[in-house]
Coordinates of C-alpha atoms in Angstrom, one line a residue:
X160 CA 5.2 31.3 16.3
X161 CA 1.6 30.9 15.0
X162 CA -2.2 30.5 15.5
X163 CA -2.5 26.4 14.8
X164 CA -6.2 26.1 16.2
X165 CA -7.4 29.2 16.3
X166 CA -6.5 30.0 20.1
X167 CA -3.2 28.6 20.7
X168 CA 0.6 29.8 19.6
X169 CA 3.1 27.4 18.9
X170 CA 6.9 27.0 18.7
X171 CA 8.1 25.1 15.7
X172 CA 11.0 22.9 14.9
X173 CA 12.1 24.0 11.5
X174 CA 12.9 21.5 8.3
X175 CA 16.6 21.2 7.4
X176 CA 16.1 21.9 3.5
X177 CA 18.5 19.1 1.5
X178 CA 19.8 20.6 -1.9
X179 CA 16.7 18.8 -3.5
X180 CA 14.0 20.0 -1.0
X181 CA 15.3 23.5 -0.6
X182 CA 13.5 25.1 -3.1
X183 CA 10.3 23.5 -2.0
X184 CA 10.7 25.4 1.3
X185 CA 11.9 28.4 -0.1
X186 CA 8.8 29.0 -2.4
X187 CA 6.3 30.2 -0.5
X188 CA 8.1 33.6 0.5
X189 CA 6.0 35.0 -2.2
X190 CA 2.6 33.3 -0.7
X191 CA 2.6 30.8 -3.8
X192 CA 2.8 27.1 -3.6
X193 CA 5.3 25.1 -5.9
X194 CA 5.9 21.4 -6.1
X195 CA 8.3 19.5 -8.5
X196 CA 7.1 18.8 -12.1
X197 CA 8.7 16.8 -14.8
X198 CA 8.7 18.9 -17.9
X199 CA 8.7 16.0 -20.4
X200 CA 5.2 14.8 -19.5
X201 CA 3.8 17.3 -16.7
X202 CA 3.4 14.5 -13.7
X203 CA 4.0 16.4 -11.0
X204 CA 6.0 15.2 -7.6
X205 CA 6.3 15.8 -3.8
X206 CA 8.9 15.5 -2.5
X207 CA 11.1 16.5 -5.0
X208 CA 12.6 13.6 -7.1
X209 CA 15.8 13.6 -9.4
X210 CA 13.7 11.4 -12.1
X211 CA 10.2 11.1 -13.0
X212 CA 8.5 7.9 -11.9
X213 CA 6.2 8.2 -14.9
X214 CA 8.5 8.7 -18.0
X215 CA 12.0 8.9 -16.3
X216 CA 12.3 12.4 -17.6
X217 CA 15.1 13.9 -16.1
X218 CA 14.3 17.3 -16.4
X219 CA 12.4 18.8 -13.3
X220 CA 11.2 22.1 -12.4
X221 CA 9.4 23.6 -9.2
X222 CA 6.0 24.6 -10.8
X223 CA 3.4 26.7 -9.3
X224 CA 0.2 25.0 -8.4
X225 CA -3.1 26.9 -7.3
X226 CA -2.8 25.9 -3.5
X227 CA -6.2 24.4 -2.9
X228 CA -6.5 20.9 -2.3
X229 CA -8.7 18.5 -0.5
X230 CA -8.0 17.0 3.1
X231 CA -7.2 12.9 2.1
X232 CA -6.9 12.0 6.0
X233 CA -6.4 14.1 9.0
X234 CA -5.9 13.2 13.0
X235 CA -7.2 15.3 16.0
X236 CA -3.8 15.1 17.9
X237 CA -4.5 15.8 22.0
X238 CA -1.0 13.9 23.0
X239 CA 1.8 16.3 24.1
X240 CA 5.2 15.4 22.1
X241 CA 6.8 18.3 21.7
X242 CA 7.6 20.8 24.1
X243 CA 6.3 24.3 22.4
X244 CA 3.5 22.7 20.4
X245 CA 0.6 22.4 23.0
X246 CA -2.7 20.3 21.8
X247 CA -4.9 19.8 20.4
X248 CA -4.0 20.5 16.9
X249 CA -4.8 18.9 13.3
X250 CA -2.5 17.0 11.2
X251 CA -3.7 16.4 7.8
X252 CA -2.8 15.0 4.2
X253 CA -4.1 17.0 2.1
X254 CA -4.1 16.4 -1.8
X255 CA -3.4 18.5 -4.3
X256 CA -6.4 20.1 -6.6
X257 CA -4.0 19.6 -9.5
X258 CA -3.1 15.9 -8.8
X259 CA -4.8 13.8 -6.0
X260 CA -1.2 11.8 -5.6
X261 CA 0.7 14.8 -4.7
X262 CA 0.0 15.0 -1.0
X263 CA 1.4 17.3 1.8
X264 CA 1.2 16.6 5.3
X265 CA 0.4 19.9 7.3
X266 CA -1.6 21.4 9.8
X267 CA -5.6 22.5 9.5
X268 CA -5.5 26.0 10.9
X269 CA -8.4 28.8 11.0
X270 CA -10.9 26.4 12.2
X271 CA -12.6 24.0 14.8
X272 CA -10.4 20.7 14.6
X273 CA -14.0 19.4 15.3
X274 CA -14.8 20.9 12.2
X275 CA -12.2 19.0 10.0
X276 CA -13.5 16.0 8.1
X277 CA -11.9 14.0 5.0
X278 CA -13.0 15.3 1.6
X279 CA -13.0 19.2 3.0
X280 CA -11.7 21.6 0.4
X281 CA -9.0 23.9 1.5
X282 CA -6.4 26.4 0.5
X283 CA -2.6 27.1 1.3
X284 CA -1.8 29.8 3.5
X285 CA 2.2 30.1 4.8
X286 CA 4.4 30.7 8.2
X287 CA 7.6 31.7 8.2
X288 CA 9.7 29.5 10.0
X289 CA 13.6 30.9 10.5
X290 CA 14.4 30.8 6.6
X291 CA 11.8 28.4 5.6
X292 CA 7.7 29.0 4.7
X293 CA 5.7 26.2 6.0
X294 CA 2.7 25.2 3.9
X295 CA -0.6 25.2 6.2
X296 CA -3.9 25.0 4.8
X297 CA -7.4 26.6 6.3
X298 CA -10.7 26.5 4.8
X299 CA -11.6 27.1 1.2
X300 CA -13.8 30.1 1.8
X301 CA -15.1 29.5 -2.1
X302 CA -15.7 26.0 -1.2
X303 CA -19.4 26.5 -0.3
X304 CA -19.4 23.5 2.3
X305 CA -19.0 21.5 -0.7
X306 CA -17.0 18.3 -0.5
X307 CA -13.8 17.8 -2.7
X308 CA -12.9 14.4 -4.4
X309 CA -10.8 12.1 -2.3
X310 CA -7.7 9.9 -3.7
X311 CA -8.8 6.7 -4.7
X312 CA -7.2 3.4 -3.9
X313 CA -5.0 1.7 -6.7
X314 CA -4.1 -1.7 -7.2
X315 CA -0.3 -2.7 -6.1
X316 CA -0.6 -5.6 -7.2
X317 CA 0.2 -4.9 -10.7
X318 CA 4.1 -4.4 -9.3
X319 CA 4.3 -8.2 -8.2
X320 CA 6.9 -9.8 -9.8
X321 CA 7.1 -13.6 -10.2
X322 CA 9.7 -15.6 -9.1
X323 CA 12.9 -15.5 -10.2
X324 CA 13.8 -19.4 -10.0
X325 CA 11.4 -22.0 -8.7
X326 CA 14.3 -23.1 -6.1
X327 CA 13.4 -21.1 -2.7
X328 CA 15.5 -20.4 0.2
X329 CA 13.1 -20.6 2.9
X330 CA 13.2 -24.4 2.3
X331 CA 17.2 -24.4 3.4
X332 CA 16.4 -22.9 6.8
X333 CA 14.5 -23.2 10.0
X334 CA 14.4 -21.4 13.2
X335 CA 15.5 -23.8 15.6
X336 CA 15.9 -21.7 18.9
X337 CA 13.9 -18.6 20.7
X338 CA 14.6 -16.4 23.8
X339 CA 13.4 -13.6 25.3
X340 CA 14.7 -11.3 28.2
X341 CA 13.0 -9.8 31.4
X342 CA 10.5 -7.4 29.6
X343 CA 9.0 -4.6 31.6
X344 CA 8.3 -1.0 32.0
X345 CA 11.3 1.1 32.8
X346 CA 13.5 -1.8 33.9
X347 CA 16.5 0.3 34.3
X348 CA 18.8 -2.3 32.5
X349 CA 21.5 -1.9 30.2
X350 CA 20.2 -2.7 26.7
X351 CA 23.3 -4.9 26.1
X352 CA 22.8 -7.1 29.1
X353 CA 18.8 -7.7 28.0
X354 CA 20.1 -8.7 24.6
X355 CA 22.6 -11.1 26.2
X356 CA 19.9 -12.4 28.2
X357 CA 18.0 -13.5 25.1
X358 CA 20.4 -14.7 22.9
X359 CA 21.9 -16.8 25.9
X360 CA 18.2 -18.5 26.3
X361 CA 17.8 -18.7 22.1
X362 CA 20.9 -20.5 22.3
X363 CA 19.8 -22.9 25.1
X364 CA 16.9 -23.1 23.1
X365 CA 18.3 -24.5 20.2
X366 CA 20.6 -27.1 21.8
X367 CA 23.5 -25.1 20.6
X368 CA 26.7 -23.6 22.1
X369 CA 28.0 -19.8 21.4
X370 CA 30.4 -21.6 19.5
X371 CA 28.3 -23.2 17.1
X372 CA 27.1 -19.5 16.5
X373 CA 28.8 -18.2 13.1
X374 CA 26.5 -15.4 12.2
X375 CA 24.9 -12.3 13.7
X376 CA 21.8 -10.3 12.7
X377 CA 20.2 -7.5 14.1
X378 CA 17.5 -4.3 13.4
X379 CA 17.7 -1.4 13.1
X380 CA 21.4 -1.2 14.1
X381 CA 23.6 1.4 15.8
X382 CA 20.4 3.6 16.8
X383 CA 20.9 4.2 20.3
X384 CA 18.6 7.3 20.2
X385 CA 14.8 6.9 21.6
X386 CA 16.0 3.8 23.0
X387 CA 15.1 2.0 19.9
X388 CA 18.2 -1.0 20.0
X389 CA 21.0 -2.5 22.0
X390 CA 23.7 -0.2 19.8
X391 CA 24.1 -2.6 16.9
X392 CA 26.5 -5.3 16.4
X393 CA 29.7 -3.9 17.9
X394 CA 28.7 -4.1 21.5
X395 CA 27.2 -7.9 21.2
X396 CA 30.2 -9.2 19.6
X397 CA 31.9 -7.5 22.2
X398 CA 30.5 -9.0 25.0
X399 CA 29.7 -12.5 23.6
X400 CA 33.0 -12.7 21.7
X401 CA 31.2 -14.6 18.9
X402 CA 33.9 -14.5 16.1
X403 CA 31.3 -14.6 13.2
X404 CA 31.6 -15.2 9.6
X405 CA 28.8 -13.4 8.3
X406 CA 26.9 -10.0 10.5
X407 CA 24.2 -7.7 9.3
X408 CA 23.0 -4.5 11.1
X409 CA 20.6 -2.2 9.5
X410 CA 17.2 -0.7 8.9
X411 CA 16.5 -0.6 5.4
X412 CA 15.6 -4.3 5.1
X413 CA 12.1 -5.3 5.1
X414 CA 10.8 -4.5 8.5
X415 CA 12.3 -5.5 11.9
X416 CA 11.8 -9.3 10.9
X417 CA 14.0 -8.2 7.5
X418 CA 17.3 -9.1 10.1
X419 CA 15.7 -12.9 10.6
X420 CA 15.2 -12.7 6.4
X421 CA 18.4 -11.5 5.9
X422 CA 19.8 -14.6 8.1
X423 CA 17.7 -17.0 5.9
X424 CA 19.4 -15.8 2.8
X425 CA 23.0 -15.9 4.1
X426 CA 22.2 -19.6 5.6
X427 CA 20.9 -20.7 2.2
X428 CA 24.0 -19.3 0.6
X429 CA 26.0 -21.4 2.2
X430 CA 27.8 -18.7 4.8
X431 CA 27.0 -19.5 7.8
X432 CA 25.1 -22.7 9.7
X433 CA 23.4 -20.7 12.4
X434 CA 22.6 -17.4 13.1
X435 CA 22.0 -15.6 16.5
X436 CA 19.0 -12.7 15.3
X437 CA 18.0 -10.2 18.0
X438 CA 15.7 -7.0 18.3
X439 CA 16.2 -4.8 21.5
X440 CA 14.2 -2.0 22.8
X441 CA 14.5 0.1 26.3
X442 CA 12.2 2.6 25.0
X443 CA 10.7 2.9 28.3
X444 CA 14.0 3.6 30.5
X445 CA 14.9 6.2 27.7
X446 CA 11.7 8.1 28.0
X447 CA 12.0 8.1 32.0
X448 CA 15.7 8.8 31.4
X449 CA 14.6 12.1 29.3
X450 CA 12.0 13.1 31.7
X451 CA 14.3 13.2 34.4
X452 CA 17.2 14.8 32.5
X453 CA 19.4 11.9 32.5
X454 CA 19.3 11.6 28.7
X455 CA 19.6 15.0 26.6
X456 CA 18.2 15.1 22.9
X457 CA 19.9 16.5 20.3
X458 CA 19.1 20.0 19.1
X459 CA 18.4 21.1 15.4
X460 CA 16.4 21.0 12.7
X461 CA 14.4 18.5 11.4
X462 CA 15.8 16.2 8.6
X463 CA 15.5 12.8 7.5
X464 CA 12.4 11.3 8.1
X465 CA 11.4 14.0 10.2
X466 CA 11.7 16.8 7.9
X467 CA 8.0 17.1 6.3
X468 CA 6.4 15.9 9.7
X469 CA 8.0 17.6 12.5
X470 CA 7.5 21.1 11.8
X471 CA 3.6 20.4 11.7
X472 CA 4.0 18.6 15.1
X473 CA 3.4 15.1 13.6
X474 CA 6.2 13.4 15.8
X475 CA 5.0 10.3 16.3
X476 CA 4.0 7.4 14.1
X477 CA 0.2 8.2 15.8
X478 CA -0.2 10.8 13.9
X479 CA 1.0 9.4 10.8
X480 CA -1.1 6.1 10.8
X481 CA -4.0 7.9 12.3
X482 CA -4.3 9.5 9.1
X483 CA -4.8 6.3 7.1
X484 CA -7.2 5.3 10.0
X485 CA -9.5 8.5 9.1
X486 CA -9.3 8.0 5.3
X487 CA -10.0 3.9 5.8
X488 CA -13.2 5.1 8.2
X489 CA -14.4 7.4 5.1
X490 CA -13.7 5.1 2.5
X491 CA -14.9 1.6 3.7
X492 CA -17.8 3.7 6.4
X493 CA -17.0 2.0 9.2
X494 CA -16.3 3.1 12.7
X495 CA -14.1 2.7 15.9
X496 CA -16.0 -0.4 16.9
X497 CA -13.4 -2.7 14.6
X498 CA -10.6 -1.0 16.0
X499 CA -11.8 -1.6 19.8
X500 CA -12.1 -5.2 19.5
X501 CA -8.8 -5.7 18.2
X502 CA -7.7 -4.1 21.1
X503 CA -10.0 -5.9 23.7
X504 CA -9.2 -9.1 22.4
X505 CA -5.2 -8.4 22.6
X506 CA -5.9 -8.2 26.3
X507 CA -8.0 -11.2 26.4
X508 CA -4.8 -12.9 25.2
X509 CA -3.0 -10.7 27.3
X510 CA -4.6 -12.1 30.6
X511 CA -3.7 -15.4 29.7
X512 CA 0.1 -14.7 29.1
X513 CA 2.2 -14.4 32.2
X514 CA 5.1 -12.3 30.6
X515 CA 2.5 -9.5 29.4
X516 CA 2.9 -6.3 30.6
X517 CA -0.8 -5.6 31.2
X518 CA -2.9 -8.2 31.9
X519 CA -5.9 -6.7 33.7
X520 CA -9.3 -7.3 32.0
X521 CA -10.6 -4.8 29.8
X522 CA -14.0 -4.4 28.2
X523 CA -15.3 -2.3 25.1
X524 CA -16.7 0.0 27.3
X525 CA -13.4 0.5 29.0
X526 CA -11.8 0.9 25.4
X527 CA -14.1 3.9 24.5
X528 CA -13.1 5.6 28.2
X529 CA -9.6 5.5 27.5
X530 CA -8.6 9.0 26.5
X531 CA -8.1 10.0 22.9
X532 CA -4.1 10.4 21.6
X533 CA -4.7 11.4 18.3
X534 CA -7.9 10.4 16.7
X535 CA -9.4 7.8 15.8
X536 CA -6.8 6.4 18.0
X537 CA -7.5 6.5 21.9
X538 CA -4.8 4.9 24.7
X539 CA -5.7 1.4 24.0
X540 CA -5.3 1.6 20.0
X541 CA -1.5 2.5 20.9
X542 CA 1.1 -0.4 21.8
X543 CA 2.9 -0.3 25.1
X544 CA 6.6 1.0 25.3
X545 CA 8.8 -1.5 27.2
X546 CA 12.4 -3.0 27.9
X547 CA 13.0 -6.4 26.6
X548 CA 14.7 -8.1 24.0
X549 CA 14.2 -11.2 21.9
X550 CA 16.0 -13.3 19.8
X551 CA 15.6 -16.5 17.5
X552 CA 18.6 -19.1 15.6
X553 CA 18.2 -19.5 12.0
X554 CA 20.0 -22.5 11.4
X555 CA 20.4 -24.4 8.0
X556 CA 17.5 -26.8 7.2
X557 CA 20.0 -30.3 7.4
X558 CA 21.1 -29.3 10.9
X559 CA 17.7 -29.4 12.1
X560 CA 18.0 -33.3 13.0
X561 CA 20.4 -32.8 15.6
X562 CA 18.1 -30.3 17.6
X563 CA 16.4 -31.1 21.0
X564 CA 13.2 -29.2 19.8
X565 CA 10.9 -29.5 16.8
X566 CA 12.5 -26.9 14.0
X567 CA 9.8 -24.2 12.9
X568 CA 9.8 -24.4 8.7
X569 CA 10.1 -21.3 6.7
X570 CA 7.3 -21.2 4.2
X571 CA 7.5 -18.4 2.2
X572 CA 8.6 -14.5 3.1
X573 CA 6.9 -11.5 1.4
X574 CA 9.1 -8.8 1.0
X575 CA 8.3 -7.0 -2.2
X576 CA 8.1 -3.2 -2.6
X577 CA 5.0 -2.6 -3.9
X578 CA 3.9 1.0 -2.8
X579 CA 5.9 4.2 -2.6
X580 CA 8.2 4.3 0.9
X581 CA 6.2 7.1 2.1
X582 CA 3.8 7.8 5.2
X583 CA 1.6 10.2 3.0
X584 CA 2.4 9.8 -0.8
X585 CA 0.6 6.5 -1.8
X586 CA -1.5 4.0 0.0
X587 CA -4.3 5.7 2.3
X588 CA -6.6 2.8 2.7
X589 CA -4.4 0.7 4.9
X590 CA -0.7 1.0 6.7
X591 CA 1.4 1.9 3.7
X592 CA 3.5 -0.8 2.9
X593 CA 1.5 -3.9 4.6
X594 CA -0.4 -5.0 1.0
X595 CA 3.0 -4.9 -1.5
X596 CA 4.7 -7.6 1.1
X597 CA 1.5 -9.5 1.6
X598 CA 0.7 -10.2 -2.2
X599 CA 4.5 -11.2 -2.8
X600 CA 4.1 -13.8 0.3
X601 CA 1.1 -15.7 -1.0
X602 CA 3.0 -15.5 -4.5
X603 CA 5.9 -17.7 -3.1
X604 CA 3.5 -20.8 -2.0
X605 CA 1.0 -23.1 -2.7
X606 CA -0.9 -22.5 0.7
X607 CA -3.7 -19.9 1.0
X608 CA -5.4 -17.5 3.6
X609 CA -7.4 -20.4 4.7
X610 CA -4.5 -23.0 5.9
X611 CA -3.5 -20.4 8.3
X612 CA -4.3 -21.6 12.2
X613 CA -3.1 -18.1 13.9
X614 CA -2.0 -14.7 13.2
X615 CA 0.9 -12.9 14.6
X616 CA 0.2 -9.6 12.7
X617 CA 2.4 -6.3 13.8
X618 CA -0.5 -3.9 15.9
X619 CA 2.0 -0.9 16.6
X620 CA -1.5 0.4 16.2
X621 CA -4.6 -1.5 16.2
X622 CA -5.2 -0.4 13.0
X623 CA -1.4 -1.5 12.0
X624 CA -3.5 -5.2 12.9
X625 CA -6.5 -4.0 10.8
X626 CA -4.2 -3.5 7.7
X627 CA -2.4 -6.6 8.2
X628 CA -5.8 -9.0 8.4
X629 CA -7.2 -7.1 4.7
X630 CA -3.6 -6.8 3.2
X631 CA -3.0 -10.8 3.9
X632 CA -6.3 -11.8 2.2
X633 CA -7.9 -13.3 5.7
X634 CA -10.6 -10.7 4.5
X635 CA -11.6 -8.4 1.7
X636 CA -10.5 -4.8 2.0
X637 CA -12.7 -2.8 3.8
X638 CA -14.1 -6.1 5.6
X639 CA -12.5 -6.1 8.8
X640 CA -15.4 -5.3 10.9
X641 CA -17.4 -8.4 9.7
X642 CA -14.3 -10.7 10.0
X643 CA -13.5 -9.4 13.8
X644 CA -17.1 -10.0 14.7
X645 CA -17.2 -8.2 18.0
X646 CA -13.6 -10.1 19.0
X647 CA -15.3 -13.7 18.2
X648 CA -13.8 -14.2 14.9
X649 CA -10.0 -13.5 16.1
X650 CA -10.3 -14.7 19.6
X651 CA -8.7 -17.7 21.1
X652 CA -11.1 -20.4 19.6
X653 CA -12.3 -18.2 16.3
X654 CA -11.8 -18.5 12.9
X655 CA -8.3 -16.9 13.5
X656 CA -6.9 -16.3 16.5
X657 CA -4.9 -13.2 16.3
X658 CA -2.3 -12.2 18.6
X659 CA -2.9 -14.7 21.7
X660 CA 0.0 -13.3 23.4
X661 CA -1.3 -9.7 23.7
X662 CA 0.4 -8.4 21.1
X663 CA 1.9 -5.3 21.7
X664 CA -1.0 -3.8 22.0
X665 CA -0.9 -5.2 25.6
X666 CA 2.2 -7.8 25.8
X667 CA 4.5 -5.1 25.1
X668 CA 6.4 -3.5 22.2
X669 CA 9.0 -5.6 21.3
X670 CA 9.1 -4.3 18.0
X671 CA 8.2 -7.2 15.6
X672 CA 10.0 -10.2 17.0
X673 CA 8.1 -10.9 20.0
X674 CA 5.4 -11.9 16.9
X675 CA 7.8 -14.4 15.7
X676 CA 8.5 -15.7 19.0
X677 CA 5.1 -16.5 19.8
X678 CA 4.5 -18.0 16.2
X679 CA 7.7 -20.7 17.1
X680 CA 5.9 -21.3 20.4
X681 CA 2.5 -22.1 19.2
X682 CA 3.7 -24.2 16.3
X683 CA 6.0 -26.1 18.7
X684 CA 2.7 -26.4 21.0
X685 CA 4.6 -24.6 23.9
X686 CA 1.9 -21.2 24.3
X687 CA 0.6 -22.5 27.6
X688 CA -2.6 -21.1 28.6
X689 CA -2.9 -19.5 25.4
X690 CA -2.4 -22.4 23.0
X691 CA -4.3 -22.6 19.6
X692 CA -5.8 -26.1 19.3
X693 CA -3.5 -27.7 16.2
X694 CA -1.4 -25.2 15.1
X695 CA 0.6 -26.0 12.2
X696 CA 0.5 -22.9 10.1
X697 CA 1.4 -19.5 11.4
X698 CA 1.5 -16.1 9.7
X699 CA 3.8 -13.2 10.9
X700 CA 4.2 -9.8 10.0
X701 CA 6.3 -6.7 11.0
X702 CA 6.7 -3.4 9.9
X703 CA 4.7 -0.6 7.7
X704 CA 5.1 2.8 6.5
X705 CA 8.9 1.9 5.5
X706 CA 10.0 -1.4 4.1
X707 CA 8.3 -4.3 6.1
X708 CA 8.1 -7.8 5.6
X709 CA 5.5 -11.2 6.3
X710 CA 6.4 -14.7 6.8
X711 CA 4.6 -17.9 6.6
X712 CA 5.8 -20.6 8.8
X713 CA 4.7 -24.1 9.2
X714 CA 5.5 -26.8 11.9
X715 CA 7.8 -29.9 10.8

């Protein structure tokens, strides 16, 4: 139990230390903060790593630091995510005084949440949770209200690699079919059944038979927990009996669309001719089953991705990405208006889309009137959990003449990792992993941002779409407010229509694949009621924080 915001006690989920992280979690037993440090060059790092990224030294120690830090980003969480951890509470990213590139995700304690701000000087206090010590932070009484230096953005583009060869795998493939199941809230339909619906529609859309399909690819693989997938390849192959010559299913690929990109590589390499790619979610039904006791989550400590976040109540991506949004607003001096107009414009698109989940018109006043979830994110900054499945067919380019509908060609894919695979250790100005793949995309094509007619950009949160807008170069860093222009710049008929189907913010969280399907419909001229005039080139993105990716598609 601990006092998180001055009056509320919480019960924390303790982290599960690994062989690498155990010294960090135990180091606070004497009230002193320690982080990993390279003995060779002195570079500090967090979490502990077996090799120094600067000098490649292998002699790593746990070294004491002052415990003084500066708030680099924060969010006041208003949403109850975890039993025994009631809101409101502050999740913060703090940068250590000794090295602002070394940061901890933590809770602010001993102060009013409304007083927390970027640049606030803080100091560590420890709380014991079972056999580990959690570093929390409180205002530094010696700071006298003076702000501290916050981390500055770095140029991720210096890591850009040149093309390995002039021949492009993208030129050897095309998207020949798309399909979508019924989409809705709490459909209570078996996710494999939803997947089969989408797959059969995609195969038919491409003018193929199941017997023509010789590859299967999905994301994220066999992860049923959280309603996050249909369960991977096994259930779908068992249902369809395709007997593929090549399969792929996993999460450590370039985002949700990485499953489509790997399919492109397989086709370009000659392993198969037609790959059926699919993505299924049933998070709305899963949440309902949890609330009604029909699905019991596993109990235990926080491990894996959750080890450094869940003990501090940062259980949702809303908490992690809100910290970046707060830094962005501080660094560029903007407010929530730009996020609001992204959300309102998405709803405008959903009104024109009969498949969208939320179709009631929304105003900017409605946006501001909605409850806060995790500042600066309100309800309408967050996408809508749904049940549904989307599928597409990646075919060899030399087969497209036989297809009944125009093929969508692949101009370029952006996949390179240029930022740390971390929610708190590197990029703070934008959604992590939105900048590197964007730069990589443009290095593989002669087209430029001005050539794009429609943008289908991942909007798990409104700030995600903003990050991709700037990352892909449709406007400069910090310039999204002017580019969005009160919604006019991204509306249907604007300079760059953004997510004309409503995006995940209003059409529903199909976790990346919905953007790909909409791009195909737009480029084929089939987006009835929301068609972008003369759409020839579409930018598509998905993911962030973990490996992500972007595509540039064009009509034949």
